[in-house]
Amino acid sequence: MTLVVASKDNIPTTAERILDAAEDLFAQKGYSATSLGDVADRVGIRSPSLYNHFRNKEALYASVLERLLVEFSKPLLEMQQSSELSQERILQWLDTIVRQHHANPNLARLLQHAALSGGPHTNEIIERLFSPMFQSPDEEELEGDYFGQLSRQGLQPWAVMAFNNLVMSYVTMAPMYRDLLGQDPFSEEALEQQLALVNTLLKAVFAYRGD
Amino acid sequence: MTLVVASKDNIPTTAERILDAAEDLFAQKGYSATSLGDVADRVGIRSPSLYNHFRNKEALYASVLERLLVEFSKPLLEMQQSSELSQERILQWLDTIVRQHHANPNLARLLQHAALSGGPHTNEIIERLFSPMFQSPDEEELEGDYFGQLSRQGLQPWAVMAFNNLVMSYVTMAPMYRDLLGQDPFSEEALEQQLALVNTLLKAVFAYRGD
DNA sequence: AGGGTATACTAACGTCCATTAGTTTATGGT
DNA sequence: ACCATAAACTAATGGACGTTAGTATACCCT
C-alpha cells in the first residue's frame, strides 16, 4: 500500500491531487466504472503518469480507502476514549458522524458501493469503521439500557446499525433529497435539519417505554 | 421500451429469464459494470442473442426498471386508496415496504446505484417511487401531526425520507449486517427483527412529545 | 558543470465490451 | 410440403481500458 504523506504547505503534491480526483470518482461511479483516464483527466495529466505514483489501479483504490478510513476513525476514537458510555455520549457520537459525512460524503458512498458490489476490501472497511462501535472502550459490557425499549427487545445492535445507516444513506441518497425536498442536501440549513431529525429520533427512542 | 408480458404457465420465456439475470446483475454491479456477456452467460446463451429480445443494453435496463417499478408500486397504490391517512396506516405502510424489499432487494439496490452514479433514469425512479408518498390520495393536505414532535419542527418530509432510507439501506447494506450481526439478513428471523425495530422506532416517534 | 532521480510524455500491447451482419435451425400456419 | 417467423449461432468491428516500454525534461546534490 502506497503511503502518501500530506504536504505541510498548502500546495498539494501530484499524488494528493490524484487521490482527491480518484476519491471523488470511485465514490461516484464505483471501482470498475472508474477509469484511470477519468482520474488523469481531472488531475490534468496522462493516465500512464499515474503509475509514477501508484503501482496500479487497485493500489490507488487502496490508498484512497486508507486515507478516508484514517480521517473518519480519528475523532470517533478520541471520543471513545474520553469518557464513559452514556446517552449524552451517544447523542454526541451521532452529531459527530452526521457532521463528518456531511463534510465528506465520499466514505459513505465508497462503502455503499463496496456493500453493493462486493470487492476485495469490503470486509476491511466494515471491520475498521464499525467494529469499534460494538465494543466498549475498556472491555466493559455494552448491554446497558441505552436504547430504551429497543434494548429490552434485544435490538440494541440493530439500533446502532440503523442510526448509522440513517446517516450514511442521507449522503448516498442525496439526489433524492434534492429532488423531493427541493433543497441542496449539503447546504448549511440542510445539515441543521438533518441534525435536528436524528437528534429528535434518538431522543424519542431513549424516551420510549413499553408497547 | 420493450414490454415483456408474463407467461402465464410457469415456464418462463427467454425474455423473462434475461430480465431476471439482468436484474440481479444490474442490482449488484450497477449499469456500466454489468456486461451483456455476464447476462448472457447466466441465461445460457450468447450475448448477440440478447438483441433478439431487447434493442440494446439501455433498453434492457429500462425494462428491468419498469418491471420492478410496477411490482413495487402496486401494493402501495392499493393501500393508498383504501383508507384515510392515520398513524396505523403509516405503521402498515412501513410494514409493507419492509416486507417488499426483503422479498426482492433489487429495486433498492438499483435505486442506490442510480442515486450514487446518476444515469438517465434516476429522476424517473425517484418520481415514480416517492412522489406518491408526498401527496395524500384526494388532494387533502398532509400537514397533520402524524409524526409528533417531528411534524412540529417542520421535519415531516424528512421523517418520511428517513424511514424509507432505513428500510432500503437495510438491504443495500446487507453484507454489513451479515458481518457485524453474524446472521443472514434475508432469513425469516432477521425479517422479524427488522420489522420489530422499525415498528418500535416509528411508535417511539409517534409517542415522543417535547424536547 | 554533471549525473541521478522524479516525473512527465507518446506509442503500443492485449483484453474486454457493445453492437452489427450474416447464417442456421426449429416451429407453426396455410 | 412449404414458407415465414423467431431465435439461436459465429464472425467481425471499433472503441475503451489497464498496463508496459521507452523517451524527454526539470530539479537537486556534489
Short mmCIF file of C-alpha atoms (C1' of nucleotides) in Angstrom, two decimals:
data_model
loop_
_atom_site.label_atom_id
_atom_site.label_comp_id
_atom_site.label_asym_id
_atom_site.label_seq_id
_atom_site.Cartn_x
_atom_site.Cartn_y
_atom_site.Cartn_z
CA MET A 1 0.00 0.00 0.00
CA THR A 2 1.42 3.33 -1.08
CA LEU A 3 1.60 5.81 1.73
CA VAL A 4 1.02 9.41 0.74
CA VAL A 5 2.20 11.93 3.32
CA ALA A 6 0.33 15.19 3.50
CA SER A 7 2.35 18.13 2.24
CA LYS A 8 2.52 20.64 5.06
CA ASP A 9 2.49 23.72 2.89
CA ASN A 10 -0.88 24.26 1.27
CA ILE A 11 0.24 23.32 -2.22
CA PRO A 12 -0.76 19.69 -2.77
CA THR A 13 1.57 17.15 -4.32
CA THR A 14 0.60 15.36 -7.50
CA ALA A 15 -0.05 12.19 -5.52
CA GLU A 16 -2.51 14.07 -3.35
CA ARG A 17 -4.26 15.57 -6.33
CA ILE A 18 -4.53 12.10 -7.81
CA LEU A 19 -6.01 10.82 -4.56
CA ASP A 20 -8.50 13.67 -4.48
CA ALA A 21 -9.67 13.02 -8.02
CA ALA A 22 -9.76 9.26 -7.56
CA GLU A 23 -11.69 9.57 -4.31
CA ASP A 24 -14.43 11.59 -5.98
CA LEU A 25 -14.65 9.28 -8.96
CA PHE A 26 -14.53 5.99 -7.06
CA ALA A 27 -17.17 7.37 -4.70
CA GLN A 28 -19.40 8.40 -7.54
CA LYS A 29 -19.07 5.57 -10.03
CA GLY A 30 -17.57 2.72 -8.06
CA TYR A 31 -14.34 0.85 -8.65
CA SER A 32 -14.77 -0.77 -12.03
CA ALA A 33 -16.74 2.02 -13.67
CA THR A 34 -13.99 4.50 -12.82
CA SER A 35 -11.30 4.62 -15.50
CA LEU A 36 -7.77 5.77 -14.93
CA GLY A 37 -8.26 8.04 -17.90
CA ASP A 38 -11.02 9.85 -15.99
CA VAL A 39 -8.76 10.25 -12.99
CA ALA A 40 -5.86 11.50 -15.09
CA ASP A 41 -8.09 13.96 -16.93
CA ARG A 42 -9.17 15.54 -13.66
CA VAL A 43 -5.60 15.90 -12.49
CA GLY A 44 -4.53 17.27 -15.84
CA ILE A 45 -2.02 14.56 -16.74
CA ARG A 46 -1.99 11.44 -18.93
CA SER A 47 -3.04 8.14 -17.49
CA PRO A 48 0.35 6.39 -17.72
CA SER A 49 1.79 9.12 -15.49
CA LEU A 50 -0.36 7.81 -12.67
CA TYR A 51 1.98 4.84 -12.49
CA ASN A 52 4.75 7.12 -11.25
CA HIS A 53 2.71 7.50 -8.06
CA PHE A 54 0.70 4.30 -7.64
CA ARG A 55 1.57 0.73 -8.55
CA ASN A 56 -1.76 0.15 -10.33
CA LYS A 57 -5.47 0.86 -10.14
CA GLU A 58 -6.06 -1.36 -7.16
CA ALA A 59 -3.24 0.24 -5.16
CA LEU A 60 -4.72 3.65 -5.93
CA TYR A 61 -8.07 2.47 -4.65
CA ALA A 62 -6.47 1.07 -1.52
CA SER A 63 -4.74 4.39 -0.86
CA VAL A 64 -7.96 6.31 -1.30
CA LEU A 65 -9.63 3.99 1.18
CA GLU A 66 -6.80 4.20 3.67
CA ARG A 67 -6.85 7.98 3.72
CA LEU A 68 -10.60 8.04 4.27
CA LEU A 69 -10.58 5.42 6.99
CA VAL A 70 -7.89 7.28 8.91
CA GLU A 71 -9.75 10.57 8.53
CA PHE A 72 -13.01 9.12 9.78
CA SER A 73 -11.65 6.96 12.57
CA LYS A 74 -9.74 9.72 14.32
CA PRO A 75 -12.49 11.78 16.03
CA LEU A 76 -14.51 8.69 16.88
CA LEU A 77 -11.58 7.02 18.58
CA GLU A 78 -10.81 10.16 20.56
CA MET A 79 -14.40 10.38 21.65
CA GLN A 80 -14.47 6.75 22.61
CA GLN A 81 -11.54 7.06 24.98
CA SER A 82 -12.57 10.33 26.57
CA SER A 83 -15.49 9.37 28.75
CA GLU A 84 -17.95 6.72 29.87
CA LEU A 85 -20.72 5.49 27.63
CA SER A 86 -23.99 7.31 28.24
CA GLN A 87 -26.99 8.59 26.37
CA GLU A 88 -25.38 12.01 26.08
CA ARG A 89 -22.29 10.37 24.60
CA ILE A 90 -24.41 8.56 22.06
CA LEU A 91 -26.13 11.80 21.08
CA GLN A 92 -22.73 13.40 20.72
CA TRP A 93 -21.45 10.49 18.64
CA LEU A 94 -24.43 10.80 16.31
CA ASP A 95 -23.88 14.52 15.94
CA THR A 96 -20.24 13.89 15.09
CA ILE A 97 -20.81 11.34 12.36
CA VAL A 98 -23.57 13.40 10.79
CA ARG A 99 -21.17 16.34 10.52
CA GLN A 100 -18.36 14.11 9.30
CA HIS A 101 -20.35 12.55 6.48
CA HIS A 102 -21.81 15.92 5.59
CA ALA A 103 -18.31 17.39 5.32
CA ASN A 104 -17.04 14.49 3.21
CA PRO A 105 -19.67 12.22 1.69
CA ASN A 106 -17.16 10.06 -0.11
CA LEU A 107 -16.57 7.41 2.53
CA ALA A 108 -20.27 6.65 2.79
CA ARG A 109 -20.51 6.44 -0.98
CA LEU A 110 -17.48 4.18 -1.27
CA LEU A 111 -18.74 1.91 1.48
CA GLN A 112 -22.13 1.76 -0.21
CA HIS A 113 -20.55 0.73 -3.50
CA ALA A 114 -18.49 -1.89 -1.70
CA ALA A 115 -21.52 -3.25 0.11
CA LEU A 116 -23.49 -3.49 -3.11
CA SER A 117 -20.86 -4.97 -5.38
CA GLY A 118 -18.50 -6.75 -3.05
CA GLY A 119 -14.88 -6.25 -3.88
CA PRO A 120 -11.70 -7.20 -2.08
CA HIS A 121 -11.63 -4.52 0.61
CA THR A 122 -15.25 -4.60 1.73
CA ASN A 123 -14.69 -6.60 4.87
CA GLU A 124 -11.75 -4.44 5.87
CA ILE A 125 -13.84 -1.27 5.64
CA ILE A 126 -16.63 -2.76 7.69
CA GLU A 127 -14.30 -4.02 10.37
CA ARG A 128 -12.35 -0.80 10.76
CA LEU A 129 -15.36 1.50 10.69
CA PHE A 130 -17.91 -0.40 12.67
CA SER A 131 -16.46 -2.99 14.98
CA PRO A 132 -15.15 -0.25 17.32
CA MET A 133 -18.79 0.63 17.87
CA PHE A 134 -19.65 -2.84 19.05
CA GLN A 135 -17.29 -2.98 21.97
CA SER A 136 -16.90 -0.57 24.85
CA PRO A 137 -13.51 1.08 25.36
CA ASP A 138 -12.27 -0.88 28.40
CA GLU A 139 -13.77 -4.31 27.90
CA GLU A 140 -16.96 -3.35 29.70
CA GLU A 141 -20.19 -4.83 28.57
CA LEU A 142 -22.42 -2.77 26.32
CA GLU A 143 -25.65 -4.40 27.33
CA GLY A 144 -26.98 -1.44 29.27
CA ASP A 145 -30.35 0.11 28.70
CA TYR A 146 -29.10 2.84 26.40
CA PHE A 147 -31.75 2.35 23.77
CA GLY A 148 -34.78 2.05 25.98
CA GLN A 149 -37.41 -0.30 24.70
CA LEU A 150 -35.15 -1.44 21.85
CA SER A 151 -32.52 -2.75 24.25
CA ARG A 152 -35.19 -4.72 26.04
CA GLN A 153 -36.11 -6.35 22.73
CA GLY A 154 -32.51 -7.38 22.09
CA LEU A 155 -32.35 -4.92 19.22
CA GLN A 156 -29.56 -2.73 20.55
CA PRO A 157 -27.02 -3.67 17.84
CA TRP A 158 -29.78 -3.33 15.27
CA ALA A 159 -30.46 0.16 16.53
CA VAL A 160 -26.79 1.08 16.24
CA MET A 161 -26.76 -0.15 12.65
CA ALA A 162 -30.00 1.66 11.94
CA PHE A 163 -28.76 5.03 13.07
CA ASN A 164 -25.58 4.54 11.14
CA ASN A 165 -27.48 3.66 8.01
CA LEU A 166 -29.69 6.66 8.54
CA VAL A 167 -26.69 8.95 8.50
CA MET A 168 -24.93 7.28 5.61
CA SER A 169 -27.97 6.87 3.42
CA TYR A 170 -28.59 10.60 3.74
CA VAL A 171 -25.46 11.24 1.72
CA THR A 172 -25.69 8.23 -0.60
CA MET A 173 -29.28 9.22 -1.40
CA ALA A 174 -28.55 12.92 -1.66
CA PRO A 175 -30.04 13.31 -5.18
CA MET A 176 -33.34 12.03 -3.82
CA TYR A 177 -33.36 14.68 -1.17
CA ARG A 178 -32.55 17.32 -3.75
CA ASP A 179 -35.44 16.20 -5.93
CA LEU A 180 -38.09 15.63 -3.30
CA LEU A 181 -37.29 18.32 -0.77
CA GLY A 182 -36.16 20.91 -3.31
CA GLN A 183 -33.10 21.80 -1.29
CA ASP A 184 -29.35 21.31 -1.58
CA PRO A 185 -28.68 18.40 0.81
CA PHE A 186 -25.18 19.70 1.52
CA SER A 187 -26.17 23.24 2.45
CA GLU A 188 -25.87 24.51 5.99
CA GLU A 189 -29.64 24.60 6.51
CA ALA A 190 -29.98 21.03 5.36
CA LEU A 191 -27.27 19.99 7.80
CA GLU A 192 -29.14 21.69 10.62
CA GLN A 193 -32.37 19.93 9.70
CA GLN A 194 -30.67 16.57 9.41
CA LEU A 195 -29.06 17.11 12.80
CA ALA A 196 -32.43 18.05 14.30
CA LEU A 197 -34.04 14.99 12.77
CA VAL A 198 -31.57 12.38 14.02
CA ASN A 199 -31.37 14.11 17.37
CA THR A 200 -35.13 14.04 17.87
CA LEU A 201 -35.29 10.49 16.60
CA LEU A 202 -32.67 9.27 19.03
CA LYS A 203 -34.25 11.12 21.94
CA ALA A 204 -37.61 9.63 21.04
CA VAL A 205 -36.06 6.18 21.22
CA PHE A 206 -34.44 6.99 24.55
CA ALA A 207 -37.74 8.20 25.93
CA TYR A 208 -39.94 5.43 24.60
CA ARG A 209 -41.11 2.83 27.12
CA GLY A 210 -43.36 -0.10 26.52
CA ASP A 211 -45.51 -1.03 23.61
CA MET B 1 -39.27 0.43 -24.07
CA THR B 2 -39.76 -3.26 -24.66
CA LEU B 3 -42.76 -4.66 -22.89
CA VAL B 4 -42.37 -8.19 -21.64
CA VAL B 5 -45.62 -9.92 -20.77
CA ALA B 6 -45.53 -12.51 -18.06
CA SER B 7 -46.00 -16.04 -19.35
CA LYS B 8 -48.99 -17.48 -17.53
CA ASP B 9 -47.77 -21.05 -17.42
CA ASN B 10 -44.88 -21.44 -15.02
CA ILE B 11 -42.24 -21.90 -17.70
CA PRO B 12 -40.58 -18.52 -18.21
CA THR B 13 -39.86 -17.13 -21.64
CA THR B 14 -36.32 -16.31 -22.69
CA ALA B 15 -37.07 -12.63 -22.35
CA GLU B 16 -38.12 -13.17 -18.75
CA ARG B 17 -35.03 -15.19 -17.99
CA ILE B 18 -32.93 -12.40 -19.46
CA LEU B 19 -34.76 -9.87 -17.30
CA ASP B 20 -34.19 -11.99 -14.21
CA ALA B 21 -30.47 -12.30 -14.85
CA ALA B 22 -30.08 -8.66 -15.81
CA GLU B 23 -32.00 -7.52 -12.74
CA ASP B 24 -29.66 -9.38 -10.42
CA LEU B 25 -26.54 -8.18 -12.19
CA PHE B 26 -27.57 -4.55 -12.58
CA ALA B 27 -28.61 -4.51 -8.94
CA GLN B 28 -25.31 -5.97 -7.83
CA LYS B 29 -22.77 -4.22 -10.03
CA GLY B 30 -24.59 -1.24 -11.46
CA TYR B 31 -25.29 -0.36 -15.05
CA SER B 32 -21.86 0.14 -16.58
CA ALA B 33 -20.07 -2.57 -14.64
CA THR B 34 -22.59 -5.14 -15.87
CA SER B 35 -21.63 -6.64 -19.20
CA LEU B 36 -24.04 -8.23 -21.61
CA GLY B 37 -21.71 -11.20 -21.66
CA ASP B 38 -22.38 -11.72 -17.95
CA VAL B 39 -26.12 -11.55 -18.54
CA ALA B 40 -25.96 -13.96 -21.46
CA ASP B 41 -23.80 -16.40 -19.51
CA ARG B 42 -26.39 -16.59 -16.75
CA VAL B 43 -29.17 -17.24 -19.20
CA GLY B 44 -27.08 -19.79 -21.03
CA ILE B 45 -26.99 -18.08 -24.43
CA ARG B 46 -24.51 -15.93 -26.38
CA SER B 47 -24.58 -12.19 -25.93
CA PRO B 48 -25.66 -11.30 -29.50
CA SER B 49 -28.79 -13.39 -28.94
CA LEU B 50 -29.90 -10.83 -26.39
CA TYR B 51 -30.59 -8.49 -29.27
CA ASN B 52 -33.43 -10.74 -30.40
CA HIS B 53 -35.27 -9.66 -27.25
CA PHE B 54 -34.02 -6.17 -26.41
CA ARG B 55 -32.93 -3.34 -28.66
CA ASN B 56 -29.72 -2.71 -26.73
CA LYS B 57 -28.24 -2.60 -23.25
CA GLU B 58 -30.07 0.55 -22.25
CA ALA B 59 -33.44 -0.83 -23.33
CA LEU B 60 -32.76 -3.94 -21.29
CA TYR B 61 -32.02 -1.77 -18.29
CA ALA B 62 -35.18 0.22 -18.85
CA SER B 63 -37.24 -2.96 -18.98
CA VAL B 64 -35.71 -4.25 -15.78
CA LEU B 65 -36.55 -0.97 -14.12
CA GLU B 66 -40.08 -0.91 -15.47
CA ARG B 67 -40.87 -4.38 -14.17
CA LEU B 68 -39.55 -3.51 -10.73
CA LEU B 69 -41.37 -0.20 -10.51
CA VAL B 70 -44.67 -1.83 -11.42
CA GLU B 71 -44.12 -4.61 -8.92
CA PHE B 72 -43.33 -2.22 -6.10
CA SER B 73 -45.94 0.41 -6.85
CA LYS B 74 -48.90 -1.94 -6.89
CA PRO B 75 -49.49 -2.73 -3.20
CA LEU B 76 -48.63 0.80 -2.15
CA LEU B 77 -51.15 2.33 -4.51
CA GLU B 78 -53.83 -0.07 -3.35
CA MET B 79 -53.11 0.78 0.23
CA GLN B 80 -53.17 4.46 -0.52
CA GLN B 81 -56.64 4.38 -1.98
CA SER B 82 -58.17 2.08 0.59
CA SER B 83 -58.43 4.27 3.66
CA GLU B 84 -57.70 7.59 5.34
CA LEU B 85 -54.21 8.56 6.40
CA SER B 86 -53.54 7.74 10.03
CA GLN B 87 -50.78 6.56 12.27
CA GLU B 88 -51.98 2.98 11.93
CA ARG B 89 -51.87 3.37 8.17
CA ILE B 90 -48.30 4.62 8.36
CA LEU B 91 -47.31 1.67 10.51
CA GLN B 92 -48.94 -0.62 7.99
CA TRP B 93 -47.19 1.12 5.11
CA LEU B 94 -43.83 0.68 6.83
CA ASP B 95 -44.52 -3.00 7.42
CA THR B 96 -45.40 -3.42 3.77
CA ILE B 97 -42.28 -1.86 2.33
CA VAL B 98 -40.03 -3.73 4.74
CA ARG B 99 -41.53 -6.99 3.54
CA GLN B 100 -41.38 -5.90 -0.09
CA HIS B 101 -37.72 -5.01 -0.02
CA HIS B 102 -36.93 -8.12 1.97
CA ALA B 103 -38.66 -10.25 -0.65
CA ASN B 104 -36.87 -8.53 -3.54
CA PRO B 105 -33.86 -6.41 -2.63
CA ASN B 106 -33.08 -5.50 -6.21
CA LEU B 107 -35.10 -2.31 -6.52
CA ALA B 108 -33.40 -0.78 -3.51
CA ARG B 109 -30.02 -1.78 -4.87
CA LEU B 110 -30.76 -0.38 -8.32
CA LEU B 111 -32.04 2.86 -6.88
CA GLN B 112 -28.97 3.14 -4.72
CA HIS B 113 -26.71 2.68 -7.72
CA ALA B 114 -28.69 5.28 -9.61
CA ALA B 115 -28.54 7.74 -6.74
CA LEU B 116 -24.79 7.29 -6.42
CA SER B 117 -23.81 7.40 -10.06
CA GLY B 118 -26.57 9.33 -11.73
CA GLY B 119 -27.67 7.86 -15.00
CA PRO B 120 -30.54 8.68 -17.32
CA HIS B 121 -33.43 7.08 -15.42
CA THR B 122 -32.62 8.26 -11.90
CA ASN B 123 -35.19 11.04 -11.79
CA GLU B 124 -37.88 8.79 -13.17
CA ILE B 125 -37.31 6.20 -10.45
CA ILE B 126 -37.43 8.80 -7.73
CA GLU B 127 -40.59 10.37 -9.07
CA ARG B 128 -42.49 7.15 -9.51
CA LEU B 129 -41.47 5.60 -6.23
CA PHE B 130 -41.55 8.50 -3.89
CA SER B 131 -43.68 11.36 -5.02
CA PRO B 132 -46.88 9.36 -4.32
CA MET B 133 -45.78 9.45 -0.71
CA PHE B 134 -45.68 13.21 -0.65
CA GLN B 135 -49.27 13.83 -1.54
CA SER B 136 -52.43 12.46 0.01
CA PRO B 137 -54.80 10.47 -2.18
CA ASP B 138 -57.61 13.00 -2.65
CA GLU B 139 -55.83 16.32 -2.68
CA GLU B 140 -56.03 16.61 1.09
CA GLU B 141 -53.20 18.27 2.92
CA LEU B 142 -50.63 16.07 4.61
CA GLU B 143 -49.61 18.56 7.21
CA GLY B 144 -51.23 16.76 10.11
CA ASP B 145 -49.43 15.83 13.27
CA TYR B 146 -48.65 12.28 12.20
CA PHE B 147 -45.02 12.41 13.25
CA GLY B 148 -45.42 14.04 16.63
CA GLN B 149 -42.60 16.32 17.61
CA LEU B 150 -41.00 15.96 14.17
CA SER B 151 -44.05 17.45 12.46
CA ARG B 152 -43.89 20.38 14.79
CA GLN B 153 -40.30 21.00 13.73
CA GLY B 154 -41.26 21.01 10.06
CA LEU B 155 -39.40 17.74 9.60
CA GLN B 156 -42.30 15.60 8.44
CA PRO B 157 -41.00 15.07 4.89
CA TRP B 158 -37.55 14.46 6.33
CA ALA B 159 -39.02 11.80 8.56
CA VAL B 160 -40.70 10.11 5.61
CA MET B 161 -37.39 10.05 3.76
CA ALA B 162 -35.59 8.80 6.84
CA PHE B 163 -37.84 5.79 7.33
CA ASN B 164 -37.60 4.97 3.68
CA ASN B 165 -33.84 5.14 3.79
CA LEU B 166 -33.85 2.99 6.87
CA VAL B 167 -35.69 0.26 5.03
CA MET B 168 -33.71 0.49 1.82
CA SER B 169 -30.31 0.77 3.43
CA TYR B 170 -31.04 -2.44 5.28
CA VAL B 171 -30.92 -4.33 2.03
CA THR B 172 -28.23 -2.27 0.32
CA MET B 173 -26.03 -2.72 3.39
CA ALA B 174 -26.90 -6.37 3.87
CA PRO B 175 -23.26 -7.57 3.88
CA MET B 176 -22.59 -5.29 6.82
CA TYR B 177 -25.39 -6.86 8.76
CA ARG B 178 -24.10 -10.30 7.93
CA ASP B 179 -20.62 -9.41 9.15
CA LEU B 180 -21.49 -7.48 12.28
CA LEU B 181 -24.57 -9.29 13.48
CA GLY B 182 -23.48 -12.74 12.35
CA GLN B 183 -26.84 -13.51 10.83
CA ASP B 184 -28.28 -13.90 7.36
CA PRO B 185 -30.07 -10.58 6.77
CA PHE B 186 -32.59 -12.27 4.49
CA SER B 187 -33.62 -15.01 6.87
CA GLU B 188 -37.06 -15.09 8.43
CA GLU B 189 -35.73 -14.24 11.89
CA ALA B 190 -33.87 -11.25 10.55
CA LEU B 191 -37.05 -10.05 8.87
CA GLU B 192 -38.91 -10.31 12.17
CA GLN B 193 -36.23 -8.33 13.97
CA GLN B 194 -36.11 -5.67 11.30
CA LEU B 195 -39.89 -5.38 11.46
CA ALA B 196 -39.76 -5.07 15.24
CA LEU B 197 -37.07 -2.42 15.00
CA VAL B 198 -38.78 -0.11 12.54
CA ASN B 199 -42.09 -0.62 14.26
CA THR B 200 -40.73 0.36 17.65
CA LEU B 201 -38.84 3.25 16.11
CA LEU B 202 -41.93 4.63 14.47
CA LYS B 203 -44.06 4.20 17.57
CA ALA B 204 -41.39 5.96 19.59
CA VAL B 205 -41.57 8.89 17.19
CA PHE B 206 -45.36 8.93 17.42
CA ALA B 207 -45.22 8.92 21.19
CA TYR B 208 -42.48 11.50 21.60
CA ARG B 209 -43.56 14.96 22.77
CA GLY B 210 -41.36 17.92 23.52
CA ASP B 211 -37.63 18.21 23.84
"C1'" DA C 1 29.22 21.56 -14.61
"C1'" DG C 2 27.45 16.87 -14.33
"C1'" DG C 3 24.83 12.91 -13.11
"C1'" DG C 4 20.94 10.87 -10.89
"C1'" DT C 5 16.21 10.90 -9.59
"C1'" DA C 6 11.49 12.19 -10.17
"C1'" DT C 7 8.02 12.77 -13.16
"C1'" DA C 8 6.02 13.90 -17.29
"C1'" DC C 9 5.19 12.28 -22.15
"C1'" DT C 10 3.99 9.17 -26.59
"C1'" DA C 11 3.38 4.70 -28.57
"C1'" DA C 12 1.92 0.28 -28.29
"C1'" DC C 13 0.02 -4.18 -26.36
"C1'" DG C 14 -3.73 -7.30 -25.28
"C1'" DT C 15 -8.26 -7.67 -23.42
"C1'" DC C 16 -12.97 -6.80 -22.95
"C1'" DC C 17 -17.17 -4.78 -24.48
"C1'" DA C 18 -21.41 -3.29 -27.14
"C1'" DT C 19 -23.09 -3.85 -31.36
"C1'" DT C 20 -23.83 -5.44 -36.39
"C1'" DA C 21 -24.04 -8.69 -40.18
"C1'" DG C 22 -24.87 -12.91 -41.92
"C1'" DT C 23 -26.12 -17.74 -41.23
"C1'" DT C 24 -28.51 -21.74 -39.36
"C1'" DT C 25 -32.32 -24.18 -37.12
"C1'" DA C 26 -36.79 -25.21 -35.34
"C1'" DT C 27 -41.75 -24.20 -35.16
"C1'" DG C 28 -46.38 -23.17 -36.57
"C1'" DG C 29 -49.79 -21.79 -40.05
"C1'" DT C 30 -51.59 -22.42 -44.79
"C1'" DA D 1 -44.95 -29.98 -48.12
"C1'" DC D 2 -43.76 -25.07 -47.88
"C1'" DC D 3 -42.67 -20.92 -46.28
"C1'" DA D 4 -42.29 -17.21 -42.86
"C1'" DT D 5 -41.01 -16.03 -38.48
"C1'" DA D 6 -38.50 -16.44 -34.24
"C1'" DA D 7 -34.47 -17.14 -32.10
"C1'" DA D 8 -30.23 -19.20 -31.72
"C1'" DC D 9 -25.35 -19.16 -33.50
"C1'" DT D 10 -20.38 -17.47 -35.38
"C1'" DA D 11 -17.51 -13.86 -37.00
"C1'" DA D 12 -16.11 -9.38 -37.10
"C1'" DT D 13 -15.66 -4.26 -35.99
"C1'" DG D 14 -14.45 -0.28 -33.47
"C1'" DG D 15 -13.69 1.75 -29.21
"C1'" DA D 16 -12.20 1.95 -24.33
"C1'" DC D 17 -9.36 0.41 -20.75
"C1'" DG D 18 -5.29 -1.15 -17.80
"C1'" DT D 19 -0.69 -1.59 -18.28
"C1'" DT D 20 4.24 -1.59 -20.11
"C1'" DA D 21 8.22 0.27 -22.54
"C1'" DG D 22 10.91 3.74 -23.94
"C1'" DT D 23 11.97 8.66 -24.00
"C1'" DA D 24 12.35 13.59 -22.69
"C1'" DT D 25 12.77 17.31 -19.21
"C1'" DA D 26 13.47 19.65 -14.96
"C1'" DC D 27 15.42 19.79 -10.40
"C1'" DC D 28 18.82 18.60 -6.63
"C1'" DC D 29 23.17 17.18 -4.70
"C1'" DT D 30 28.18 17.01 -5.04
#
